[in-house]
């Protein structure tokens, strides 16, 4: 096993990857699945958790604490990997995640659970970034497309299997095993990475940018709280939301100002000089906005309007996730074989826009087959975009910035999902309540006064007239949400048109000599892989 980085592009990416690389990739996929699967599993177990621990009024914080910690720590993990070595920071994030999982499983009250979920989220922030950055070290961009299908498959498996696994574990083993199940999987990933992964060791003499980290953490926390609380816990125009918005904007403006002066900035602003990197950040934000909005409202529509079972809610997304998986695999293979990739962001933006517009046309008479076709169109678009955004972003920076490039792209997607759920959710709730008031009068307003989203049990108890009104209301609400999604997706299409197709590193002599983004040649000099 070679233990040094290979700089030779022709040798690194050629031929079949060594067995040790495949072992590491398997461990990375397990870690990626842990980060993505956790909230899906916990969501199913939440009613049981509340029944045992109480604290219903703090229920939302079980998810919010995890999300906040993940978002706030993501850029820090990327920078730590760049400064002190990716293997050590990645293994540390796994240990923290597993410690948070074990503690969450042992929680005795809701306060403890929320605190331990925050610890778990801190580790989760490093899992996704570590996976993407290590793959960026191991596999040259030209060869990286081969593994897109693997990553898309993990994502689809998490989204489909999460609710099913969570329900099964909770029913047969108890809710605490929803957390304990992470321990054996995480241990496997930890052992494999420790034994097989060998990357060049780093030791930066620069100090960590603590002020930048604090400003960024405050800014991200405020933004996520605004998108989480706005329209639910507090009115959008309330003093609390205005205060958080002001704090968030001030902290982020201060962060950007400080990054121009810090000796070792958390997010070096020079990476945004690359047009492709900036465009991929925008597209990643939009993909997060659309994807998480779609995964929230599609099951709701199918359960409320089409009468589907909530038990198999993950399976309702199969047309979209299956199409995303297939397209991602095809896009990866074509990119590997040809070295060309611009067609995929353009095609993805177009398909995502068309698919979301088609979803906005669904009403109370739309069949499951028709809605499945519309979901498949959206999935095809997402498959063209999901991994290509990370691939192009990593191809646009120097090796020394691989971690911050991966973490920044991940962060933009995370923030996009927060904004998507908040804005599409606000539009949906407003429309549902209006239609219920129009069609069912005072009864309709009373039914949805606390929440515009009813579970299956509440829906079954409604009078026939109120239930029909609610179905029309949900149909109208999803129309507005998906129409907004289609309008936002147009921005991804526009951004993708301006992407400059720069040869991927590892694509042969011509690529090795090409500048990274047509603006400077710095990143073309980066070593394309670290051998294991």
JSON list of N, CA, C and O in Angstrom, two decimals, residues 218-241:
[
{"chain": "A", "resi": 218, "resn": "UNK", "atom": "N", "xyz": [-22.65, 32.23, 14.46]},
{"chain": "A", "resi": 218, "resn": "UNK", "atom": "CA", "xyz": [-23.78, 33.09, 14.84]},
{"chain": "A", "resi": 218, "resn": "UNK", "atom": "C", "xyz": [-24.66, 33.38, 13.63]},
{"chain": "A", "resi": 218, "resn": "UNK", "atom": "O", "xyz": [-25.89, 33.32, 13.70]},
{"chain": "A", "resi": 219, "resn": "UNK", "atom": "N", "xyz": [-24.03, 33.71, 12.50]},
{"chain": "A", "resi": 219, "resn": "UNK", "atom": "CA", "xyz": [-24.80, 34.04, 11.30]},
{"chain": "A", "resi": 219, "resn": "UNK", "atom": "C", "xyz": [-25.63, 32.87, 10.80]},
{"chain": "A", "resi": 219, "resn": "UNK", "atom": "O", "xyz": [-26.83, 33.02, 10.50]},
{"chain": "A", "resi": 220, "resn": "UNK", "atom": "N", "xyz": [-25.01, 31.69, 10.71]},
{"chain": "A", "resi": 220, "resn": "UNK", "atom": "CA", "xyz": [-25.73, 30.51, 10.22]},
{"chain": "A", "resi": 220, "resn": "UNK", "atom": "C", "xyz": [-26.84, 30.12, 11.20]},
{"chain": "A", "resi": 220, "resn": "UNK", "atom": "O", "xyz": [-27.97, 29.79, 10.79]},
{"chain": "A", "resi": 221, "resn": "UNK", "atom": "N", "xyz": [-26.54, 30.17, 12.51]},
{"chain": "A", "resi": 221, "resn": "UNK", "atom": "CA", "xyz": [-27.54, 29.83, 13.52]},
{"chain": "A", "resi": 221, "resn": "UNK", "atom": "C", "xyz": [-28.76, 30.74, 13.41]},
{"chain": "A", "resi": 221, "resn": "UNK", "atom": "O", "xyz": [-29.91, 30.29, 13.45]},
{"chain": "A", "resi": 222, "resn": "UNK", "atom": "N", "xyz": [-28.51, 32.04, 13.28]},
{"chain": "A", "resi": 222, "resn": "UNK", "atom": "CA", "xyz": [-29.62, 32.99, 13.17]},
{"chain": "A", "resi": 222, "resn": "UNK", "atom": "C", "xyz": [-30.46, 32.72, 11.92]},
{"chain": "A", "resi": 222, "resn": "UNK", "atom": "O", "xyz": [-31.70, 32.73, 11.98]},
{"chain": "A", "resi": 223, "resn": "UNK", "atom": "N", "xyz": [-29.81, 32.45, 10.79]},
{"chain": "A", "resi": 223, "resn": "UNK", "atom": "CA", "xyz": [-30.54, 32.20, 9.55]},
{"chain": "A", "resi": 223, "resn": "UNK", "atom": "C", "xyz": [-31.39, 30.93, 9.66]},
{"chain": "A", "resi": 223, "resn": "UNK", "atom": "O", "xyz": [-32.57, 30.91, 9.28]},
{"chain": "A", "resi": 224, "resn": "UNK", "atom": "N", "xyz": [-30.80, 29.87, 10.19]},
{"chain": "A", "resi": 224, "resn": "UNK", "atom": "CA", "xyz": [-31.54, 28.61, 10.31]},
{"chain": "A", "resi": 224, "resn": "UNK", "atom": "C", "xyz": [-32.72, 28.77, 11.27]},
{"chain": "A", "resi": 224, "resn": "UNK", "atom": "O", "xyz": [-33.81, 28.24, 11.03]},
{"chain": "A", "resi": 225, "resn": "UNK", "atom": "N", "xyz": [-32.53, 29.52, 12.35]},
{"chain": "A", "resi": 225, "resn": "UNK", "atom": "CA", "xyz": [-33.63, 29.75, 13.29]},
{"chain": "A", "resi": 225, "resn": "UNK", "atom": "C", "xyz": [-34.74, 30.57, 12.65]},
{"chain": "A", "resi": 225, "resn": "UNK", "atom": "O", "xyz": [-35.93, 30.31, 12.88]},
{"chain": "A", "resi": 226, "resn": "UNK", "atom": "N", "xyz": [-34.38, 31.56, 11.83]},
{"chain": "A", "resi": 226, "resn": "UNK", "atom": "CA", "xyz": [-35.40, 32.35, 11.13]},
{"chain": "A", "resi": 226, "resn": "UNK", "atom": "C", "xyz": [-36.22, 31.46, 10.21]},
{"chain": "A", "resi": 226, "resn": "UNK", "atom": "O", "xyz": [-37.46, 31.52, 10.20]},
{"chain": "A", "resi": 227, "resn": "UNK", "atom": "N", "xyz": [-35.54, 30.61, 9.45]},
{"chain": "A", "resi": 227, "resn": "UNK", "atom": "CA", "xyz": [-36.27, 29.74, 8.51]},
{"chain": "A", "resi": 227, "resn": "UNK", "atom": "C", "xyz": [-37.04, 28.64, 9.23]},
{"chain": "A", "resi": 227, "resn": "UNK", "atom": "O", "xyz": [-38.02, 28.12, 8.71]},
{"chain": "A", "resi": 228, "resn": "UNK", "atom": "N", "xyz": [-36.59, 28.26, 10.43]},
{"chain": "A", "resi": 228, "resn": "UNK", "atom": "CA", "xyz": [-37.27, 27.21, 11.18]},
{"chain": "A", "resi": 228, "resn": "UNK", "atom": "C", "xyz": [-38.48, 27.76, 11.95]},
{"chain": "A", "resi": 228, "resn": "UNK", "atom": "O", "xyz": [-39.55, 27.15, 11.98]},
{"chain": "A", "resi": 229, "resn": "UNK", "atom": "N", "xyz": [-38.30, 28.93, 12.56]},
{"chain": "A", "resi": 229, "resn": "UNK", "atom": "CA", "xyz": [-39.35, 29.50, 13.41]},
{"chain": "A", "resi": 229, "resn": "UNK", "atom": "C", "xyz": [-40.33, 30.38, 12.64]},
{"chain": "A", "resi": 229, "resn": "UNK", "atom": "O", "xyz": [-41.47, 30.54, 13.05]},
{"chain": "A", "resi": 230, "resn": "UNK", "atom": "N", "xyz": [-39.86, 31.00, 11.56]},
{"chain": "A", "resi": 230, "resn": "UNK", "atom": "CA", "xyz": [-40.71, 31.94, 10.84]},
{"chain": "A", "resi": 230, "resn": "UNK", "atom": "C", "xyz": [-41.99, 31.30, 10.33]},
{"chain": "A", "resi": 230, "resn": "UNK", "atom": "O", "xyz": [-41.96, 30.30, 9.63]},
{"chain": "A", "resi": 231, "resn": "UNK", "atom": "N", "xyz": [-43.13, 31.88, 10.67]},
{"chain": "A", "resi": 231, "resn": "UNK", "atom": "CA", "xyz": [-44.41, 31.37, 10.22]},
{"chain": "A", "resi": 231, "resn": "UNK", "atom": "C", "xyz": [-44.95, 30.21, 11.03]},
{"chain": "A", "resi": 231, "resn": "UNK", "atom": "O", "xyz": [-46.08, 29.76, 10.79]},
{"chain": "A", "resi": 232, "resn": "UNK", "atom": "N", "xyz": [-44.15, 29.71, 12.00]},
{"chain": "A", "resi": 232, "resn": "UNK", "atom": "CA", "xyz": [-44.62, 28.60, 12.83]},
{"chain": "A", "resi": 232, "resn": "UNK", "atom": "C", "xyz": [-44.62, 29.02, 14.30]},
{"chain": "A", "resi": 232, "resn": "UNK", "atom": "O", "xyz": [-45.65, 29.28, 14.89]},
{"chain": "A", "resi": 233, "resn": "UNK", "atom": "N", "xyz": [-43.41, 29.09, 14.89]},
{"chain": "A", "resi": 233, "resn": "UNK", "atom": "CA", "xyz": [-43.30, 29.53, 16.28]},
{"chain": "A", "resi": 233, "resn": "UNK", "atom": "C", "xyz": [-43.62, 31.02, 16.42]},
{"chain": "A", "resi": 233, "resn": "UNK", "atom": "O", "xyz": [-44.24, 31.45, 17.39]},
{"chain": "A", "resi": 234, "resn": "UNK", "atom": "N", "xyz": [-43.17, 31.81, 15.43]},
{"chain": "A", "resi": 234, "resn": "UNK", "atom": "CA", "xyz": [-43.37, 33.25, 15.47]},
{"chain": "A", "resi": 234, "resn": "UNK", "atom": "C", "xyz": [-43.83, 33.73, 14.09]},
{"chain": "A", "resi": 234, "resn": "UNK", "atom": "O", "xyz": [-43.47, 33.14, 13.07]},
{"chain": "A", "resi": 235, "resn": "UNK", "atom": "N", "xyz": [-44.59, 34.81, 14.05]},
{"chain": "A", "resi": 235, "resn": "UNK", "atom": "CA", "xyz": [-44.98, 35.42, 12.78]},
{"chain": "A", "resi": 235, "resn": "UNK", "atom": "C", "xyz": [-43.74, 35.98, 12.08]},
{"chain": "A", "resi": 235, "resn": "UNK", "atom": "O", "xyz": [-42.77, 36.39, 12.75]},
{"chain": "A", "resi": 236, "resn": "UNK", "atom": "N", "xyz": [-43.78, 36.01, 10.75]},
{"chain": "A", "resi": 236, "resn": "UNK", "atom": "CA", "xyz": [-42.62, 36.48, 10.00]},
{"chain": "A", "resi": 236, "resn": "UNK", "atom": "C", "xyz": [-42.28, 37.93, 10.35]},
{"chain": "A", "resi": 236, "resn": "UNK", "atom": "O", "xyz": [-41.12, 38.34, 10.24]},
{"chain": "A", "resi": 237, "resn": "UNK", "atom": "N", "xyz": [-43.28, 38.71, 10.75]},
{"chain": "A", "resi": 237, "resn": "UNK", "atom": "CA", "xyz": [-43.03, 40.12, 11.06]},
{"chain": "A", "resi": 237, "resn": "UNK", "atom": "C", "xyz": [-42.84, 40.37, 12.55]},
{"chain": "A", "resi": 237, "resn": "UNK", "atom": "O", "xyz": [-42.80, 41.52, 12.99]},
{"chain": "A", "resi": 238, "resn": "UNK", "atom": "N", "xyz": [-42.73, 39.31, 13.34]},
{"chain": "A", "resi": 238, "resn": "UNK", "atom": "CA", "xyz": [-42.59, 39.46, 14.79]},
{"chain": "A", "resi": 238, "resn": "UNK", "atom": "C", "xyz": [-41.22, 40.04, 15.15]},
{"chain": "A", "resi": 238, "resn": "UNK", "atom": "O", "xyz": [-40.26, 39.97, 14.37]},
{"chain": "A", "resi": 239, "resn": "UNK", "atom": "N", "xyz": [-41.14, 40.61, 16.36]},
{"chain": "A", "resi": 239, "resn": "UNK", "atom": "CA", "xyz": [-39.88, 41.20, 16.83]},
{"chain": "A", "resi": 239, "resn": "UNK", "atom": "C", "xyz": [-38.77, 40.17, 16.91]},
{"chain": "A", "resi": 239, "resn": "UNK", "atom": "O", "xyz": [-37.61, 40.44, 16.56]},
{"chain": "A", "resi": 240, "resn": "UNK", "atom": "N", "xyz": [-39.10, 38.94, 17.35]},
{"chain": "A", "resi": 240, "resn": "UNK", "atom": "CA", "xyz": [-38.08, 37.89, 17.48]},
{"chain": "A", "resi": 240, "resn": "UNK", "atom": "C", "xyz": [-37.45, 37.55, 16.12]},
{"chain": "A", "resi": 240, "resn": "UNK", "atom": "O", "xyz": [-36.21, 37.43, 16.02]},
{"chain": "A", "resi": 241, "resn": "UNK", "atom": "N", "xyz": [-38.28, 37.40, 15.10]},
{"chain": "A", "resi": 241, "resn": "UNK", "atom": "CA", "xyz": [-37.75, 37.07, 13.76]},
{"chain": "A", "resi": 241, "resn": "UNK", "atom": "C", "xyz": [-36.94, 38.24, 13.21]},
{"chain": "A", "resi": 241, "resn": "UNK", "atom": "O", "xyz": [-35.88, 38.05, 12.60]}
]
